């Protein structure tokens, strides 16, 4: 028998979000070289997250080589923006509801869900 323990993030800062590309150059793909959304992971390999303070922007460059040896050069500028407290509070509520929904859907006999006292 396995025991599933599901822990909801205590704060939105503990949650990880899928990074996305919000701007690019060139704006359109070359016919033989599409831009994959997974490239956002080069800038944020651990996922996007909320931080208690805003860090300085970072800039990195990379070279990708496909299976045919063709190289694609890229650069990523990563920056954070301040969010209103109401947005963070709303996200905590969504995370809590999603966790409860997953718990109900799993229907494990031996299921424990741990939540912080004020969520």
PDB file of C-alpha atoms in Angstrom:
ATOM      1  CA  UNK A   1       0.000   0.000   0.000  1.00  0.00           C
ATOM      2  CA  UNK A   2       1.327   3.427  -0.900  1.00  0.00           C
ATOM      3  CA  UNK A   3       0.408   6.609   0.860  1.00  0.00           C
ATOM      4  CA  UNK A   4      -0.066   9.773  -1.164  1.00  0.00           C
ATOM      5  CA  UNK A   5       0.641  12.989   0.698  1.00  0.00           C
ATOM      6  CA  UNK A   6      -0.381  16.102  -1.185  1.00  0.00           C
ATOM      7  CA  UNK A   7       0.781  19.416   0.180  1.00  0.00           C
ATOM      8  CA  UNK A   8      -0.700  22.697  -1.022  1.00  0.00           C
ATOM      9  CA  UNK A   9       1.748  25.587  -1.352  1.00  0.00           C
ATOM     10  CA  UNK A  10       1.730  27.610   1.872  1.00  0.00           C
ATOM     11  CA  UNK A  11       2.125  30.764  -0.204  1.00  0.00           C
ATOM     12  CA  UNK A  12       2.083  31.618  -3.890  1.00  0.00           C
ATOM     13  CA  UNK A  13       5.863  32.032  -3.600  1.00  0.00           C
ATOM     14  CA  UNK A  14       6.209  28.253  -3.179  1.00  0.00           C
ATOM     15  CA  UNK A  15       4.337  27.547  -6.431  1.00  0.00           C
ATOM     16  CA  UNK A  16       6.062  27.188  -9.808  1.00  0.00           C
ATOM     17  CA  UNK A  17       4.492  28.400 -13.039  1.00  0.00           C
ATOM     18  CA  UNK A  18       5.132  27.532 -16.684  1.00  0.00           C
ATOM     19  CA  UNK A  19       7.366  30.213 -18.248  1.00  0.00           C
ATOM     20  CA  UNK A  20       6.292  31.675 -21.602  1.00  0.00           C
ATOM     21  CA  UNK A  21       7.958  33.749 -24.292  1.00  0.00           C
ATOM     22  CA  UNK A  22       6.306  37.180 -24.306  1.00  0.00           C
ATOM     23  CA  UNK A  23       8.301  38.801 -27.101  1.00  0.00           C
ATOM     24  CA  UNK A  24      10.774  37.737 -29.746  1.00  0.00           C
ATOM     25  CA  UNK A  25      12.851  38.822 -32.704  1.00  0.00           C
ATOM     26  CA  UNK A  26      12.211  38.102 -35.450  1.00  0.00           C
ATOM     27  CA  UNK A  27       8.460  38.171 -34.772  1.00  0.00           C
ATOM     28  CA  UNK A  28       7.757  35.397 -37.310  1.00  0.00           C
ATOM     29  CA  UNK A  29       9.370  31.972 -37.668  1.00  0.00           C
ATOM     30  CA  UNK A  30      11.758  31.275 -40.473  1.00  0.00           C
ATOM     31  CA  UNK A  31      10.235  28.586 -42.736  1.00  0.00           C
ATOM     32  CA  UNK A  32      12.828  25.990 -41.708  1.00  0.00           C
ATOM     33  CA  UNK A  33      13.345  27.102 -38.075  1.00  0.00           C
ATOM     34  CA  UNK A  34      10.288  27.429 -35.864  1.00  0.00           C
ATOM     35  CA  UNK A  35      10.693  28.911 -32.395  1.00  0.00           C
ATOM     36  CA  UNK A  36       9.686  26.370 -29.750  1.00  0.00           C
ATOM     37  CA  UNK A  37       7.916  27.633 -26.623  1.00  0.00           C
ATOM     38  CA  UNK A  38      10.132  25.288 -24.591  1.00  0.00           C
ATOM     39  CA  UNK A  39      12.972  27.770 -25.088  1.00  0.00           C
ATOM     40  CA  UNK A  40      11.466  29.749 -22.206  1.00  0.00           C
ATOM     41  CA  UNK A  41      12.965  27.083 -19.952  1.00  0.00           C
ATOM     42  CA  UNK A  42      16.460  28.333 -20.834  1.00  0.00           C
ATOM     43  CA  UNK A  43      15.661  31.611 -19.088  1.00  0.00           C
ATOM     44  CA  UNK A  44      13.705  30.006 -16.224  1.00  0.00           C
ATOM     45  CA  UNK A  45      14.816  26.360 -15.914  1.00  0.00           C
ATOM     46  CA  UNK A  46      13.020  25.886 -12.575  1.00  0.00           C
ATOM     47  CA  UNK A  47       9.832  27.526 -13.817  1.00  0.00           C
ATOM     48  CA  UNK A  48       8.515  30.990 -13.200  1.00  0.00           C
ATOM     49  CA  UNK A  49       7.945  31.890  -9.574  1.00  0.00           C
ATOM     50  CA  UNK A  50       6.929  34.744  -7.358  1.00  0.00           C
ATOM     51  CA  UNK A  51       9.655  36.314  -5.246  1.00  0.00           C
ATOM     52  CA  UNK A  52       9.453  38.521  -2.152  1.00  0.00           C
ATOM     53  CA  UNK A  53      11.635  41.153  -3.861  1.00  0.00           C
ATOM     54  CA  UNK A  54      12.440  42.010  -7.451  1.00  0.00           C
ATOM     55  CA  UNK A  55      15.905  40.787  -8.558  1.00  0.00           C
ATOM     56  CA  UNK A  56      17.971  42.483 -11.217  1.00  0.00           C
ATOM     57  CA  UNK A  57      17.251  41.378 -14.798  1.00  0.00           C
ATOM     58  CA  UNK A  58      19.459  38.645 -16.236  1.00  0.00           C
ATOM     59  CA  UNK A  59      20.701  38.162 -19.778  1.00  0.00           C
ATOM     60  CA  UNK A  60      22.007  34.916 -21.207  1.00  0.00           C
ATOM     61  CA  UNK A  61      22.969  33.573 -24.593  1.00  0.00           C
ATOM     62  CA  UNK A  62      22.766  30.018 -25.858  1.00  0.00           C
ATOM     63  CA  UNK A  63      23.484  27.859 -28.912  1.00  0.00           C
ATOM     64  CA  UNK A  64      21.202  24.958 -29.831  1.00  0.00           C
ATOM     65  CA  UNK A  65      22.253  22.291 -32.314  1.00  0.00           C
ATOM     66  CA  UNK A  66      19.595  20.150 -33.996  1.00  0.00           C
ATOM     67  CA  UNK A  67      20.002  16.536 -35.097  1.00  0.00           C
ATOM     68  CA  UNK A  68      21.377  17.638 -38.492  1.00  0.00           C
ATOM     69  CA  UNK A  69      24.086  19.801 -36.910  1.00  0.00           C
ATOM     70  CA  UNK A  70      22.381  23.126 -37.703  1.00  0.00           C
ATOM     71  CA  UNK A  71      23.021  25.702 -34.996  1.00  0.00           C
ATOM     72  CA  UNK A  72      20.500  28.210 -33.701  1.00  0.00           C
ATOM     73  CA  UNK A  73      21.796  31.107 -31.631  1.00  0.00           C
ATOM     74  CA  UNK A  74      19.612  32.826 -29.086  1.00  0.00           C
ATOM     75  CA  UNK A  75      19.515  35.197 -26.166  1.00  0.00           C
ATOM     76  CA  UNK A  76      17.115  35.594 -23.271  1.00  0.00           C
ATOM     77  CA  UNK A  77      16.357  38.622 -21.132  1.00  0.00           C
ATOM     78  CA  UNK A  78      14.638  37.600 -17.896  1.00  0.00           C
ATOM     79  CA  UNK A  79      12.949  40.154 -15.668  1.00  0.00           C
ATOM     80  CA  UNK A  80      10.339  40.209 -12.918  1.00  0.00           C
ATOM     81  CA  UNK A  81       7.484  42.654 -12.378  1.00  0.00           C
ATOM     82  CA  UNK A  82       5.677  43.644  -9.198  1.00  0.00           C
ATOM     83  CA  UNK A  83       2.211  42.072  -8.794  1.00  0.00           C
ATOM     84  CA  UNK A  84      -0.611  43.497  -6.715  1.00  0.00           C
ATOM     85  CA  UNK A  85      -1.319  41.555  -3.508  1.00  0.00           C
ATOM     86  CA  UNK A  86      -4.828  40.787  -4.800  1.00  0.00           C
ATOM     87  CA  UNK A  87      -3.357  38.824  -7.737  1.00  0.00           C
ATOM     88  CA  UNK A  88      -1.220  36.743  -5.383  1.00  0.00           C
ATOM     89  CA  UNK A  89      -4.167  36.111  -3.037  1.00  0.00           C
ATOM     90  CA  UNK A  90      -6.331  35.034  -5.985  1.00  0.00           C
ATOM     91  CA  UNK A  91      -3.629  32.621  -7.154  1.00  0.00           C
ATOM     92  CA  UNK A  92      -3.412  31.042  -3.697  1.00  0.00           C
ATOM     93  CA  UNK A  93      -7.162  30.419  -3.798  1.00  0.00           C
ATOM     94  CA  UNK A  94      -6.916  28.820  -7.267  1.00  0.00           C
ATOM     95  CA  UNK A  95      -4.020  26.588  -6.150  1.00  0.00           C
ATOM     96  CA  UNK A  96      -5.996  25.445  -3.127  1.00  0.00           C
ATOM     97  CA  UNK A  97      -9.071  24.611  -5.222  1.00  0.00           C
ATOM     98  CA  UNK A  98      -6.968  22.754  -7.812  1.00  0.00           C
ATOM     99  CA  UNK A  99      -5.322  20.708  -5.074  1.00  0.00           C
ATOM    100  CA  UNK A 100      -8.691  19.771  -3.573  1.00  0.00           C
ATOM    101  CA  UNK A 101     -10.041  18.812  -7.011  1.00  0.00           C
ATOM    102  CA  UNK A 102      -7.019  16.552  -7.674  1.00  0.00           C
ATOM    103  CA  UNK A 103      -7.462  14.927  -4.283  1.00  0.00           C
ATOM    104  CA  UNK A 104     -11.099  14.094  -5.044  1.00  0.00           C
ATOM    105  CA  UNK A 105     -10.251  12.849  -8.546  1.00  0.00           C
ATOM    106  CA  UNK A 106      -7.512  10.506  -7.312  1.00  0.00           C
ATOM    107  CA  UNK A 107      -9.833   8.687  -4.887  1.00  0.00           C
ATOM    108  CA  UNK A 108      -7.014   6.881  -3.105  1.00  0.00           C
ATOM    109  CA  UNK A 109      -7.978   4.774  -0.111  1.00  0.00           C
ATOM    110  CA  UNK A 110      -5.016   6.035   1.852  1.00  0.00           C
ATOM    111  CA  UNK A 111      -4.950   9.743   1.016  1.00  0.00           C
ATOM    112  CA  UNK A 112      -3.809  12.587   3.205  1.00  0.00           C
ATOM    113  CA  UNK A 113      -4.047  16.233   2.160  1.00  0.00           C
ATOM    114  CA  UNK A 114      -2.053  18.734   4.202  1.00  0.00           C
ATOM    115  CA  UNK A 115      -3.025  22.395   4.112  1.00  0.00           C
ATOM    116  CA  UNK A 116      -1.757  25.346   6.081  1.00  0.00           C
ATOM    117  CA  UNK A 117      -4.224  26.524   8.760  1.00  0.00           C
ATOM    118  CA  UNK A 118      -5.308  29.759   7.055  1.00  0.00           C
ATOM    119  CA  UNK A 119      -5.756  28.519   3.445  1.00  0.00           C
TER     120      UNK A 119
END
